[in-house]
Tab-separated table of C-alpha atoms and ligand atoms in Angstrom:
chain	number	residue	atom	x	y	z
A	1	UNK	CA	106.064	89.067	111.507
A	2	UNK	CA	103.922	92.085	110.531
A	3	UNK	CA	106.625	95.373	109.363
A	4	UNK	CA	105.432	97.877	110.305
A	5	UNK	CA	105.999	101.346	108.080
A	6	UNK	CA	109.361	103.510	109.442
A	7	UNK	CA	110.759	106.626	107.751
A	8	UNK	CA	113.932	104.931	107.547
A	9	UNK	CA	113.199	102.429	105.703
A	10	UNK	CA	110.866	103.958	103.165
A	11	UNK	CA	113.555	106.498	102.273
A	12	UNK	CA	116.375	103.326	101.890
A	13	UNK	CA	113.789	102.422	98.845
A	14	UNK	CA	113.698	106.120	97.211
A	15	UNK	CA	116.949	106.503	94.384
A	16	UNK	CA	119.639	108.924	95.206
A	17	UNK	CA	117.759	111.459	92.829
A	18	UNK	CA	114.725	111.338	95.050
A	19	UNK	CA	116.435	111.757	98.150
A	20	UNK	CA	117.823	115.239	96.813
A	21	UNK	CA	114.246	116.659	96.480
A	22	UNK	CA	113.165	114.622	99.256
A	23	UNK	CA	109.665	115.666	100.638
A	24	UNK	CA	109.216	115.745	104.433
A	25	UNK	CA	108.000	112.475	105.419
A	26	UNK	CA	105.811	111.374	108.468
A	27	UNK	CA	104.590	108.330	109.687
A	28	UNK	CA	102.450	107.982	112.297
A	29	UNK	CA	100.827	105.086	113.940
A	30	UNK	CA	97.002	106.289	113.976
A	31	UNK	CA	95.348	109.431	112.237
A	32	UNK	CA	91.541	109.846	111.742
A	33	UNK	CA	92.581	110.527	107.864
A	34	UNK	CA	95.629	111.336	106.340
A	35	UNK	CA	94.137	113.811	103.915
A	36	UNK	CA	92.666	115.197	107.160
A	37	UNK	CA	96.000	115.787	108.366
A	38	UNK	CA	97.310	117.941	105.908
A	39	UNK	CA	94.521	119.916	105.098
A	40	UNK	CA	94.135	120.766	108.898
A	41	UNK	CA	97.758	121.609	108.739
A	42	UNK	CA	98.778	122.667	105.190
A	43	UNK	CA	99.636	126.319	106.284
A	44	UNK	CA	101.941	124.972	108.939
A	45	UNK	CA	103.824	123.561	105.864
A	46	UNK	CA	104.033	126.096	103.674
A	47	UNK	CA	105.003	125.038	100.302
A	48	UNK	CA	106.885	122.570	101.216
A	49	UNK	CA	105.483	118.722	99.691
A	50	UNK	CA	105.070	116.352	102.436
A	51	UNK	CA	104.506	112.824	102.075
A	52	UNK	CA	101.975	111.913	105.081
A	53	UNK	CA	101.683	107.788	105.686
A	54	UNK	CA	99.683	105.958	108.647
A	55	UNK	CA	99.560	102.583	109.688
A	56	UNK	CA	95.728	102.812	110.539
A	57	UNK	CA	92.617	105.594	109.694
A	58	UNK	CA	89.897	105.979	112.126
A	59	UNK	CA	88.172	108.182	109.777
A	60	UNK	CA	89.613	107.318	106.117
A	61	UNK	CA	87.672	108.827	103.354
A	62	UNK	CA	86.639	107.421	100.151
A	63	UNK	CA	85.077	109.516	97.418
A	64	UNK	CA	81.345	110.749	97.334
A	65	UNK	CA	81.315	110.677	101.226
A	66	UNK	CA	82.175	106.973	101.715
A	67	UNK	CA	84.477	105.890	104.205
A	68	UNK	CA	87.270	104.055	103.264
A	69	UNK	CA	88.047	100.852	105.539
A	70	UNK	CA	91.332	101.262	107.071
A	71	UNK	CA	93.268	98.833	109.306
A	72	UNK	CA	96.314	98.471	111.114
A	73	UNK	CA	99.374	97.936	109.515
A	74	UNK	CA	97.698	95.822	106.903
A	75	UNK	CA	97.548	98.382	103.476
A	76	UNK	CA	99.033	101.748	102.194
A	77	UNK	CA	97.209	104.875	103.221
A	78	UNK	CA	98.831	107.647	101.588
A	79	UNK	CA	98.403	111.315	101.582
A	80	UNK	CA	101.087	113.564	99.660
A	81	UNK	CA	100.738	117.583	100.108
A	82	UNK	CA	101.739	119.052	96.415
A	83	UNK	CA	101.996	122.512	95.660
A	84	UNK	CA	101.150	123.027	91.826
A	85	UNK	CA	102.084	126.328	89.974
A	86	UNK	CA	98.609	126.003	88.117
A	87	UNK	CA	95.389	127.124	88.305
A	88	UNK	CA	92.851	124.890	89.459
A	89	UNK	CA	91.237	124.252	85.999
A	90	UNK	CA	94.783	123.379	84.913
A	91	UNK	CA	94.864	120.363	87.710
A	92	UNK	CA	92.011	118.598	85.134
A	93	UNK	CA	93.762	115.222	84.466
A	94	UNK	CA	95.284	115.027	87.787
A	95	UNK	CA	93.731	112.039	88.674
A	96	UNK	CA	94.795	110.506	85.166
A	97	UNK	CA	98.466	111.417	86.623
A	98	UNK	CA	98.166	109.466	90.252
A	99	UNK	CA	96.401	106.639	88.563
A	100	UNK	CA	99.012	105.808	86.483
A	101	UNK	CA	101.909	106.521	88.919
A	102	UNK	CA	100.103	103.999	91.273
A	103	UNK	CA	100.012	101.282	88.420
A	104	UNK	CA	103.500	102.078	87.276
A	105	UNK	CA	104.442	101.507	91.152
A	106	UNK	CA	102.995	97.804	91.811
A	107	UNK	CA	104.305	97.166	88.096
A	108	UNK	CA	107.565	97.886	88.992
A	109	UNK	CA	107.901	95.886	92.084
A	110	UNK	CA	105.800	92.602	91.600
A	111	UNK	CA	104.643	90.841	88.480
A	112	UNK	CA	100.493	91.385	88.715
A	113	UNK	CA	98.890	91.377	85.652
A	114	UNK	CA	95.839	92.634	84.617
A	115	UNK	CA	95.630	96.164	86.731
A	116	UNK	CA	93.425	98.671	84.755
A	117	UNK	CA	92.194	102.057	85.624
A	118	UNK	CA	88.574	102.356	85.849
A	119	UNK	CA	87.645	106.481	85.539
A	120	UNK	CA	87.581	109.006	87.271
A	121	UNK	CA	89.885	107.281	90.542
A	122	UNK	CA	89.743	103.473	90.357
A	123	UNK	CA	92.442	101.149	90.162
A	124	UNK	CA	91.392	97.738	89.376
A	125	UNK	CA	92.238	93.855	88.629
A	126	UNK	CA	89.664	92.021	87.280
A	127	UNK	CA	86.579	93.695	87.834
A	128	UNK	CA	87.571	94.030	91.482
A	129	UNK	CA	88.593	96.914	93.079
A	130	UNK	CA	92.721	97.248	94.310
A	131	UNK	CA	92.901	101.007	94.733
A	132	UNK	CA	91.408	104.060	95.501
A	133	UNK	CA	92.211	108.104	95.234
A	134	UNK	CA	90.261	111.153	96.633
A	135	UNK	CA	91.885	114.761	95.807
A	136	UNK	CA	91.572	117.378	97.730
A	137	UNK	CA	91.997	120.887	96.946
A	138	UNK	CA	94.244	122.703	100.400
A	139	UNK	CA	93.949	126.309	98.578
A	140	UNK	CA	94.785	128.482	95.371
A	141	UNK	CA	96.357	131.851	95.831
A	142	UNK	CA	98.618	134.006	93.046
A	143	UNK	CA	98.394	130.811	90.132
A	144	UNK	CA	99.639	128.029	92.741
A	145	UNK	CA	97.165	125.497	93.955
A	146	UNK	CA	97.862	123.202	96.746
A	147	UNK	CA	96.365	120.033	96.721
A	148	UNK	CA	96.229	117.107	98.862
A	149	UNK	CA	96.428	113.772	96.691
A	150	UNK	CA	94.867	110.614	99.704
A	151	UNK	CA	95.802	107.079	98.069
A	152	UNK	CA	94.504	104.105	99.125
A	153	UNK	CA	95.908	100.702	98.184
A	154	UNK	CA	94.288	97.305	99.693
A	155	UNK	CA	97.803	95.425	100.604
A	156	UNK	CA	96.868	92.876	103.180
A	157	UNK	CA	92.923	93.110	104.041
A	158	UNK	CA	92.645	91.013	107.190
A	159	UNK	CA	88.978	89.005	106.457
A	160	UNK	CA	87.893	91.036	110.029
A	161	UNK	CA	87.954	94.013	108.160
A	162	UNK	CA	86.488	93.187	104.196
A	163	UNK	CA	83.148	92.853	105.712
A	164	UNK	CA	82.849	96.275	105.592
A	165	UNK	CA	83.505	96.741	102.300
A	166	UNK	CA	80.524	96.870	99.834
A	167	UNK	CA	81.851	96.192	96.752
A	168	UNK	CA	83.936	93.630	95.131
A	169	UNK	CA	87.628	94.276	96.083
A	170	UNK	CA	90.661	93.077	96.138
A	171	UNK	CA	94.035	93.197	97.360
A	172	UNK	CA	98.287	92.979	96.418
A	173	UNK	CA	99.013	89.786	98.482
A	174	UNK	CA	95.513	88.043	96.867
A	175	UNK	CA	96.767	88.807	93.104
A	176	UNK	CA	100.354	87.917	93.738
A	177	UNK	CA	100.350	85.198	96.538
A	178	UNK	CA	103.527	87.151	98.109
A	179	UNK	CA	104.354	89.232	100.957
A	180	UNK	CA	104.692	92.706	99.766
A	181	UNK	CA	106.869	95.104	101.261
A	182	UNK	CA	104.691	97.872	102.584
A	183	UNK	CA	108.060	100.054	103.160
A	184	UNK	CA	109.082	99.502	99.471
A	185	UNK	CA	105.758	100.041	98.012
A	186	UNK	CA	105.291	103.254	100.448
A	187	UNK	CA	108.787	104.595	99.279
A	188	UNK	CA	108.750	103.909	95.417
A	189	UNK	CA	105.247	104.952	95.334
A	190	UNK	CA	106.374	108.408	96.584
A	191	UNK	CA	109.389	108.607	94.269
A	192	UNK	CA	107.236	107.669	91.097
A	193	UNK	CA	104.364	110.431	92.805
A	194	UNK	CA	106.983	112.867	92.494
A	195	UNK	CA	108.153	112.057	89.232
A	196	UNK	CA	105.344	112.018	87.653
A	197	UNK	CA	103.696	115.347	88.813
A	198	UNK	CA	106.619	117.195	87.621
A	199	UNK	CA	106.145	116.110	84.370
A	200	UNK	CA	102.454	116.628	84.311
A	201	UNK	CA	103.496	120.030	85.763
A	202	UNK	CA	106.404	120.875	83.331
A	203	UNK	CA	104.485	119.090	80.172
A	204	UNK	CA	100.500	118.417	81.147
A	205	UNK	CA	98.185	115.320	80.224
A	206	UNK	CA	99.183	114.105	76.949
A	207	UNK	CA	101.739	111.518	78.306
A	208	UNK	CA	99.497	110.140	80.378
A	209	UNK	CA	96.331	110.470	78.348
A	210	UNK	CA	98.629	108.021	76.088
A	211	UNK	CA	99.416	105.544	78.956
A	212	UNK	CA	95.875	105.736	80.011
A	213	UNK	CA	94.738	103.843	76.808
A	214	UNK	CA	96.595	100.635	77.551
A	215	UNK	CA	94.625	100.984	80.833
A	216	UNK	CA	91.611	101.838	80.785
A	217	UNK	CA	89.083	99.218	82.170
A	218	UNK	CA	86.058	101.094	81.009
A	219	UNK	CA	86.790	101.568	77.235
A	220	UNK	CA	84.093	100.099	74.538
A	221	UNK	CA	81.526	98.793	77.699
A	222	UNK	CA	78.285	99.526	78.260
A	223	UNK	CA	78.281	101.981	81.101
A	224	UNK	CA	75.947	104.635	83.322
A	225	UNK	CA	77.462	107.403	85.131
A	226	UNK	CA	75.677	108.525	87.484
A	227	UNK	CA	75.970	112.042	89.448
A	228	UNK	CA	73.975	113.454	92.064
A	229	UNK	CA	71.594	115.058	90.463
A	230	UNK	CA	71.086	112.540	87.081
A	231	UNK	CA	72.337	109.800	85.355
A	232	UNK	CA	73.620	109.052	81.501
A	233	UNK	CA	74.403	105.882	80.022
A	234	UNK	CA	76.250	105.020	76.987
A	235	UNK	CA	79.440	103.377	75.501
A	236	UNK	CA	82.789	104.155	77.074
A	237	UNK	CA	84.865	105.716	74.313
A	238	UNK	CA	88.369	106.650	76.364
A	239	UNK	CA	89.048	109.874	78.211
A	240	UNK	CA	90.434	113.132	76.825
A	241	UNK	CA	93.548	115.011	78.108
A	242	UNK	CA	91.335	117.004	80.049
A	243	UNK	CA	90.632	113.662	82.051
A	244	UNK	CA	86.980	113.665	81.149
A	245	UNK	CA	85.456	110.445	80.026
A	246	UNK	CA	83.888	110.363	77.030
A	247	UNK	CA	80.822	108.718	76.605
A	248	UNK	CA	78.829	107.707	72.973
A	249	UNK	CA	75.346	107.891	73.623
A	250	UNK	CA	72.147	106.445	72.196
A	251	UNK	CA	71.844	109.822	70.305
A	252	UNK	CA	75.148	108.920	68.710
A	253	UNK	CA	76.875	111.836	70.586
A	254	UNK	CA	79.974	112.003	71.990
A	255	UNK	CA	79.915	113.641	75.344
A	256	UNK	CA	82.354	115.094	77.593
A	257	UNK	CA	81.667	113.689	81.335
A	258	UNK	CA	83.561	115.892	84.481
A	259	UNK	CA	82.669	114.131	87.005
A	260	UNK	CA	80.891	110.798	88.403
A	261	UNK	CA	80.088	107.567	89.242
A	262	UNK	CA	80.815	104.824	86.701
A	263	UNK	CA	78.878	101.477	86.440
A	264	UNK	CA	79.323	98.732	84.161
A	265	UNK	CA	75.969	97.350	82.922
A	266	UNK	CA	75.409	93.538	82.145
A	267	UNK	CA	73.589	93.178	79.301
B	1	BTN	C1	88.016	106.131	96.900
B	1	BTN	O1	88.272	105.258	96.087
B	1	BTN	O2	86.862	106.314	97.295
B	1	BTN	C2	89.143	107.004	97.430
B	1	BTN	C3	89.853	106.340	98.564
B	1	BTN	C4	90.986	107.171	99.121
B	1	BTN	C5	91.530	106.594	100.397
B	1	BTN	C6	92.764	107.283	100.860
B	1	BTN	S1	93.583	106.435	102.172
B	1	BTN	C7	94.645	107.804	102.415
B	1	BTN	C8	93.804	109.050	102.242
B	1	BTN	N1	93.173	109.430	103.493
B	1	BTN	C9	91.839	109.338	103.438
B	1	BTN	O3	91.057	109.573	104.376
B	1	BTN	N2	91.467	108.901	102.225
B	1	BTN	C10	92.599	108.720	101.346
């Protein structure tokens, strides 16, 4: 029988600790997105973090303007309003921070191997695709930026829905052959969210600049990375603990990449 996602339930899965700092939590049966949501409504909830699930996205956003496919009841969409006493150029290495927390979250609830982080906002399994996350800035005013932080984690893809997906994927139940709990994945996911971002907040990237070496899918391959205006190609040489990838290219340099597209290439 499909389970569907209820506050309730989510919550039971949180720790005591959690529940004392709970965010507000809603669940709603269709949205267009769920980073939508909250940016439409962020000044509604003040500076208060809310934790913003649906069971299906009639408008889901990837990254670069893609549309993320979104079914019923079948995956985690996930969009957590955050409230950061930082500037925005502090936030670099955020996505470092959710990457991780995502990984540490399926670790600690089934036994899948193998998950790496492909830069900037990828999580993967074996060259496939399990996980996606688009950040969204909500505002910045007096040194606190609020962000929305949209996760997207492939669960149960029904085969009616993959067709639309481009690009090699993957999902939980293929790499584990189990059900998965989507209520314990949505409320552990949210307790290691908010665990995480305080430390990043209290202590910045270097933790997780650290953890991102065990993970990072990308290191030592070929790669181009390609923006909208150009495209650079080089070896993959880690990321720094500002979260930008750095790249070794054919003029032996090491440079500093922000922001783009990576692509293995098979040589
Ligand atoms: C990507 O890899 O391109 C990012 C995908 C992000 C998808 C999530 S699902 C929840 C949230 N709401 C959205 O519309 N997008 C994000």
């Amino acid at each position: 029988m499909t389970e569907l996602l209820d506050t309730h339930k989510i919550i039971a899965h949180t720790t005591p600790a959690l529940r004392a700092q709970l965010p507000q939590l809603l669940t709603f049966n269709e949205l267009p997105s769920t980073n939508d949501y909250l940016l439409k409504h962020a000044a509604h909830f003040a500076h208060n973090t809310v934790a913003c699930f649906a069971e299906q996205q009639t408008a889901g956003r990837g990254r670069l303007g893609r549309a993320w496919v979104s079914p019923y009841a079948a995956n985690i969409y996930l969009s957590l309003l955050w409230h950061f006493s930082l500037t925005i150029n502090q936030l670099a290495g955020l996505n470092m921070v959710i990457g991780i927390s995502i990984i540490e979250t399926i670790q600690s609830i089934t036994t899948a191997p193998d998950l790496m982080l492909k830069w900037p906002n990828d999580v993967y399994w074996r060259d496939k695709k399990l996980a996606g996350i688009l950040i969204d800035l909500a505002g910045e005013s007096n040194g606190v930026s609020s962000t929305v932080i949209g996760i997207g984690i492939n669960v149960n893809m029904p085969d009616s829905a993959a067709d639309d997906i481009n690009k090699p994927w993957v999902d939980l139940h293929t790499i584990t052959a189990k059900t998965i709990s989507r209520n314990q994945l949505a409320g552990v996911l949210v307790e290691r969210l908010l665990i995480n971002l305080q430390q990043f907040q209290k202590h910045g990237t270097s933790e997780f600049c650290e953890k991102w070496k065990a993970l990072d899918y990308l290191f030592g391959k070929q790669i181009s990375i390609s923006t909208a205006t150009n495209s650079i190609s080089g070896i993959a040489q880690g990321i720094n603990e500002q979260g930008q990838l750095l790249l070794l290219t054919t003029s032996s340099v090491i440079t500093p990449i922000s922001a783009g597209e990576a692509s293995v290439l098979l040589l």
